[in-house]
Amino acid sequence: MKKLTAYMADYKKECVLAPLFKLLEAVFELFVPLVIARMIDSGIPSGSNRTVVLYCGLLVILGIVGLVCSVSAQYFAAKAAVGYGCQVRRSLFRHINTLSFSAVDQFGSSTLINRMTGDINQMQSGINLTLRLLLRSPVIVFGAMIMAFTIDVRASLIFVAVIPLLSLIVFGIMAAGMPLYKKVQTNLDRVTAATRENLAGVRVIRAFCRESKEISDYKDKNQVLAKAQITAARVAALMNPLTYVLINLAILLLLRTGAVRVNSGLLTTGQVVALYNYLAQILVELIKMANVIININKSLACAKRIRAVLNTAPGMKNGTQTPGGVGRVVFDHVTFCYEGNSRPSLTDISFTADPGQTIGIIGGTGSGKSTLVQLIGRFYDATDGAVLLGGTNVKGYDLTALRKAIAYVPQKAVLFKGTIRDNLSFGGNRDEAVLLSSLHAAQADDILKSRPEGLDAPVEAGGRNFSGGQRQRLTIARALVRRSDVLILDDSSSALDFATDAALRRSLAALDWNPTIFVVSQRTGTIAHADRILVLDNGVLVGNDTHENLLENCPVYREIHESQHKKEPSGGTTA
């Protein structure tokens, strides 16, 4: 937990002042029953209004001072808790951005979102309550017991018997509740993941009429979560009735003992009332302490989940070299296996791509095409073998510098909320001439012409106000803005018609900085012009040649090509 407590370093003053003011409030509160006892014993029997008013004024002063102390404690506790949460959230977000794709895949995006939002909010709440009440409640409990002893030792023995029993109940429920709250968080992650998947795939779900199935699955997950929450709530709900029963029994015993001692002249009525008030204070504070402990348990469970992410090493050691003139890409007997998989996704891949060449990559679904190009940018590290860029292993490069040397267009066209100019500037250049020339090369001129705002046309989150083809062309333009030595197009023209796809190929071939281009595609027509084509079959490189030679020598490539270009029946066509 040292890593998480370190974030409180900037709030040492608040961590001292918040409990200090609460302790002052507790001390003033402990004097209230004594003042009331004196007022009952001295003022009321004598009929002196002046004495009663004097004690009432003293109670008001104690109340005002206690209020000031309470508000001050709340201010400092809130400042420390919110500041702590802000720092942890910032650090967690920064750390997640350093994690490798494998680590992110291992956790899952839904649980990472939960940990960054709900878990940190719970920790904030726990810290706030800890600073305000964790010390105050024990001070009130033991202070009330000590004050009761100053009034009457025999009656105070009831306090000595009650406090351990109440503590046993509180800590017993706490011990039973902690694993239950962990289970609730795990089930909440599953519900969040299901919600995220359904919202992301709502069009597919409706297109295949799977609403009822998804609703049923979600209902099952939700019921499991509800059962876990109900079980945890039932255990937590035992706290108040058990403590109230015990305290009320103690009050009955106290009133009986007090009545006997008042009749004997050993106690006054005011002292019995004071003892009752102290017992009531103990009840309230123990219930507060119970709630604080439950919240602290939840916070500790959340802290463990956050610590698990922060303790996860990035998985990739950052190199020190800066790439320059790195157009040559070499795969030297590369094998790659995803975390937790027994079977490799790529097996013994070897090829060389020289500067200025266009390399096509094709294969069936799941053959490892996207995995292969992601190894170039070191989104994953090869399990065996080496990926060389400009003659140097990619593991030797600084990650930021390496990825600046590569322009990558992913399978899913992702645009961010803002404007077209903002999205294109992700490429690292805001020069308008460069942006316009990149749009022209990506065959996206018509997108600007159809919008009067031009480059400042608004883009909604995810690019919802653009069609699939428009999103793909804008993401290609964003990559071209970088003018990188290596350009990777990961099936990024699948939504384009054949004419636009052909025009895009011609403009890419005419790029003046002559990058090495990798084109991943499902269509042989898109990569037929490539200098060489890599054919993958279940992660194995089964072909590495030109389009014409592969048609003759590679059965896998020929089968893909013929499935997309049906041969005419022998005998030709009829008029």
mmCIF file with all atom_site columns, N, CA, C and O in Angstrom, residues 14 124 176 190 250 321 345 376 439 450 457 518 532 535 552 574:
data_model
loop_
_atom_site.group_PDB
_atom_site.id
_atom_site.type_symbol
_atom_site.label_atom_id
_atom_site.label_alt_id
_atom_site.label_comp_id
_atom_site.label_asym_id
_atom_site.label_entity_id
_atom_site.label_seq_id
_atom_site.pdbx_PDB_ins_code
_atom_site.Cartn_x
_atom_site.Cartn_y
_atom_site.Cartn_z
_atom_site.occupancy
_atom_site.B_iso_or_equiv
_atom_site.pdbx_formal_charge
_atom_site.auth_seq_id
_atom_site.auth_comp_id
_atom_site.auth_asym_id
_atom_site.auth_atom_id
_atom_site.pdbx_PDB_model_num
ATOM 1  N N  . GLU A 1 14  ? -3.325  18.798  5.878   1.00 0.00 ? 14  GLU A N  1
ATOM 2  C CA . GLU A 1 14  ? -4.757  18.477  5.952   1.00 0.00 ? 14  GLU A CA 1
ATOM 3  C C  . GLU A 1 14  ? -4.985  17.198  6.749   1.00 0.00 ? 14  GLU A C  1
ATOM 4  O O  . GLU A 1 14  ? -5.976  17.093  7.491   1.00 0.00 ? 14  GLU A O  1
ATOM 5  N N  . GLN A 1 124 ? -11.756 7.761   -2.214  1.00 0.00 ? 124 GLN A N  1
ATOM 6  C CA . GLN A 1 124 ? -11.920 9.136   -1.745  1.00 0.00 ? 124 GLN A CA 1
ATOM 7  C C  . GLN A 1 124 ? -12.860 9.192   -0.552  1.00 0.00 ? 124 GLN A C  1
ATOM 8  O O  . GLN A 1 124 ? -12.581 9.855   0.458   1.00 0.00 ? 124 GLN A O  1
ATOM 9  N N  . ALA A 1 176 ? -16.733 -10.449 8.057   1.00 0.00 ? 176 ALA A N  1
ATOM 10 C CA . ALA A 1 176 ? -17.597 -11.202 7.153   1.00 0.00 ? 176 ALA A CA 1
ATOM 11 C C  . ALA A 1 176 ? -17.903 -10.431 5.882   1.00 0.00 ? 176 ALA A C  1
ATOM 12 O O  . ALA A 1 176 ? -18.147 -11.021 4.819   1.00 0.00 ? 176 ALA A O  1
ATOM 13 N N  . ARG A 1 190 ? -18.214 -7.445  -14.597 1.00 0.00 ? 190 ARG A N  1
ATOM 14 C CA . ARG A 1 190 ? -18.843 -8.248  -15.649 1.00 0.00 ? 190 ARG A CA 1
ATOM 15 C C  . ARG A 1 190 ? -20.057 -7.543  -16.242 1.00 0.00 ? 190 ARG A C  1
ATOM 16 O O  . ARG A 1 190 ? -20.277 -7.560  -17.451 1.00 0.00 ? 190 ARG A O  1
ATOM 17 N N  . ALA A 1 250 ? -28.559 -2.207  27.560  1.00 0.00 ? 250 ALA A N  1
ATOM 18 C CA . ALA A 1 250 ? -27.657 -1.518  28.487  1.00 0.00 ? 250 ALA A CA 1
ATOM 19 C C  . ALA A 1 250 ? -28.339 -0.302  29.112  1.00 0.00 ? 250 ALA A C  1
ATOM 20 O O  . ALA A 1 250 ? -28.151 -0.007  30.308  1.00 0.00 ? 250 ALA A O  1
ATOM 21 N N  . GLN A 1 321 ? 17.672  4.385   -28.319 1.00 0.00 ? 321 GLN A N  1
ATOM 22 C CA . GLN A 1 321 ? 18.060  4.861   -29.642 1.00 0.00 ? 321 GLN A CA 1
ATOM 23 C C  . GLN A 1 321 ? 16.906  5.593   -30.317 1.00 0.00 ? 321 GLN A C  1
ATOM 24 O O  . GLN A 1 321 ? 15.738  5.324   -30.063 1.00 0.00 ? 321 GLN A O  1
ATOM 25 N N  . SER A 1 345 ? 0.337   -17.214 -32.468 1.00 0.00 ? 345 SER A N  1
ATOM 26 C CA . SER A 1 345 ? -0.443  -16.570 -33.529 1.00 0.00 ? 345 SER A CA 1
ATOM 27 C C  . SER A 1 345 ? 0.395   -16.376 -34.785 1.00 0.00 ? 345 SER A C  1
ATOM 28 O O  . SER A 1 345 ? -0.146  -16.306 -35.888 1.00 0.00 ? 345 SER A O  1
ATOM 29 N N  . ILE A 1 376 ? 5.692   -4.380  -35.780 1.00 0.00 ? 376 ILE A N  1
ATOM 30 C CA . ILE A 1 376 ? 6.623   -3.384  -36.334 1.00 0.00 ? 376 ILE A CA 1
ATOM 31 C C  . ILE A 1 376 ? 6.668   -2.152  -35.430 1.00 0.00 ? 376 ILE A C  1
ATOM 32 O O  . ILE A 1 376 ? 7.735   -1.614  -35.132 1.00 0.00 ? 376 ILE A O  1
ATOM 33 N N  . LEU A 1 439 ? -5.135  15.133  -47.250 1.00 0.00 ? 439 LEU A N  1
ATOM 34 C CA . LEU A 1 439 ? -6.528  14.831  -47.580 1.00 0.00 ? 439 LEU A CA 1
ATOM 35 C C  . LEU A 1 439 ? -6.663  14.494  -49.058 1.00 0.00 ? 439 LEU A C  1
ATOM 36 O O  . LEU A 1 439 ? -7.403  13.575  -49.440 1.00 0.00 ? 439 LEU A O  1
ATOM 37 N N  . SER A 1 450 ? -18.031 19.121  -49.120 1.00 0.00 ? 450 SER A N  1
ATOM 38 C CA . SER A 1 450 ? -19.425 18.958  -48.694 1.00 0.00 ? 450 SER A CA 1
ATOM 39 C C  . SER A 1 450 ? -19.720 19.677  -47.372 1.00 0.00 ? 450 SER A C  1
ATOM 40 O O  . SER A 1 450 ? -20.863 19.684  -46.923 1.00 0.00 ? 450 SER A O  1
ATOM 41 N N  . ALA A 1 457 ? -14.689 21.798  -39.829 1.00 0.00 ? 457 ALA A N  1
ATOM 42 C CA . ALA A 1 457 ? -15.970 21.094  -39.710 1.00 0.00 ? 457 ALA A CA 1
ATOM 43 C C  . ALA A 1 457 ? -15.950 20.230  -38.454 1.00 0.00 ? 457 ALA A C  1
ATOM 44 O O  . ALA A 1 457 ? -14.936 19.590  -38.146 1.00 0.00 ? 457 ALA A O  1
ATOM 45 N N  . PHE A 1 518 ? 3.017   -0.996  -45.911 1.00 0.00 ? 518 PHE A N  1
ATOM 46 C CA . PHE A 1 518 ? 2.428   -2.309  -45.641 1.00 0.00 ? 518 PHE A CA 1
ATOM 47 C C  . PHE A 1 518 ? 0.908   -2.165  -45.776 1.00 0.00 ? 518 PHE A C  1
ATOM 48 O O  . PHE A 1 518 ? 0.304   -1.318  -45.105 1.00 0.00 ? 518 PHE A O  1
ATOM 49 N N  . ARG A 1 532 ? 5.633   -7.054  -53.334 1.00 0.00 ? 532 ARG A N  1
ATOM 50 C CA . ARG A 1 532 ? 5.563   -8.437  -52.882 1.00 0.00 ? 532 ARG A CA 1
ATOM 51 C C  . ARG A 1 532 ? 4.346   -8.592  -51.984 1.00 0.00 ? 532 ARG A C  1
ATOM 52 O O  . ARG A 1 532 ? 3.913   -7.651  -51.340 1.00 0.00 ? 532 ARG A O  1
ATOM 53 N N  . VAL A 1 535 ? 1.538   -14.049 -47.774 1.00 0.00 ? 535 VAL A N  1
ATOM 54 C CA . VAL A 1 535 ? 0.314   -14.833 -47.596 1.00 0.00 ? 535 VAL A CA 1
ATOM 55 C C  . VAL A 1 535 ? 0.434   -15.620 -46.295 1.00 0.00 ? 535 VAL A C  1
ATOM 56 O O  . VAL A 1 535 ? 1.363   -16.414 -46.115 1.00 0.00 ? 535 VAL A O  1
ATOM 57 N N  . GLU A 1 552 ? 0.354   -18.741 -59.443 1.00 0.00 ? 552 GLU A N  1
ATOM 58 C CA . GLU A 1 552 ? 0.848   -20.000 -60.001 1.00 0.00 ? 552 GLU A CA 1
ATOM 59 C C  . GLU A 1 552 ? 1.323   -20.971 -58.915 1.00 0.00 ? 552 GLU A C  1
ATOM 60 O O  . GLU A 1 552 ? 1.094   -22.178 -59.005 1.00 0.00 ? 552 GLU A O  1
ATOM 61 N N  . THR A 1 574 ? -22.007 -15.645 -74.476 1.00 0.00 ? 574 THR A N  1
ATOM 62 C CA . THR A 1 574 ? -22.888 -15.675 -75.657 1.00 0.00 ? 574 THR A CA 1
ATOM 63 C C  . THR A 1 574 ? -23.474 -14.307 -75.890 1.00 0.00 ? 574 THR A C  1
ATOM 64 O O  . THR A 1 574 ? -23.641 -13.518 -74.976 1.00 0.00 ? 574 THR A O  1
#
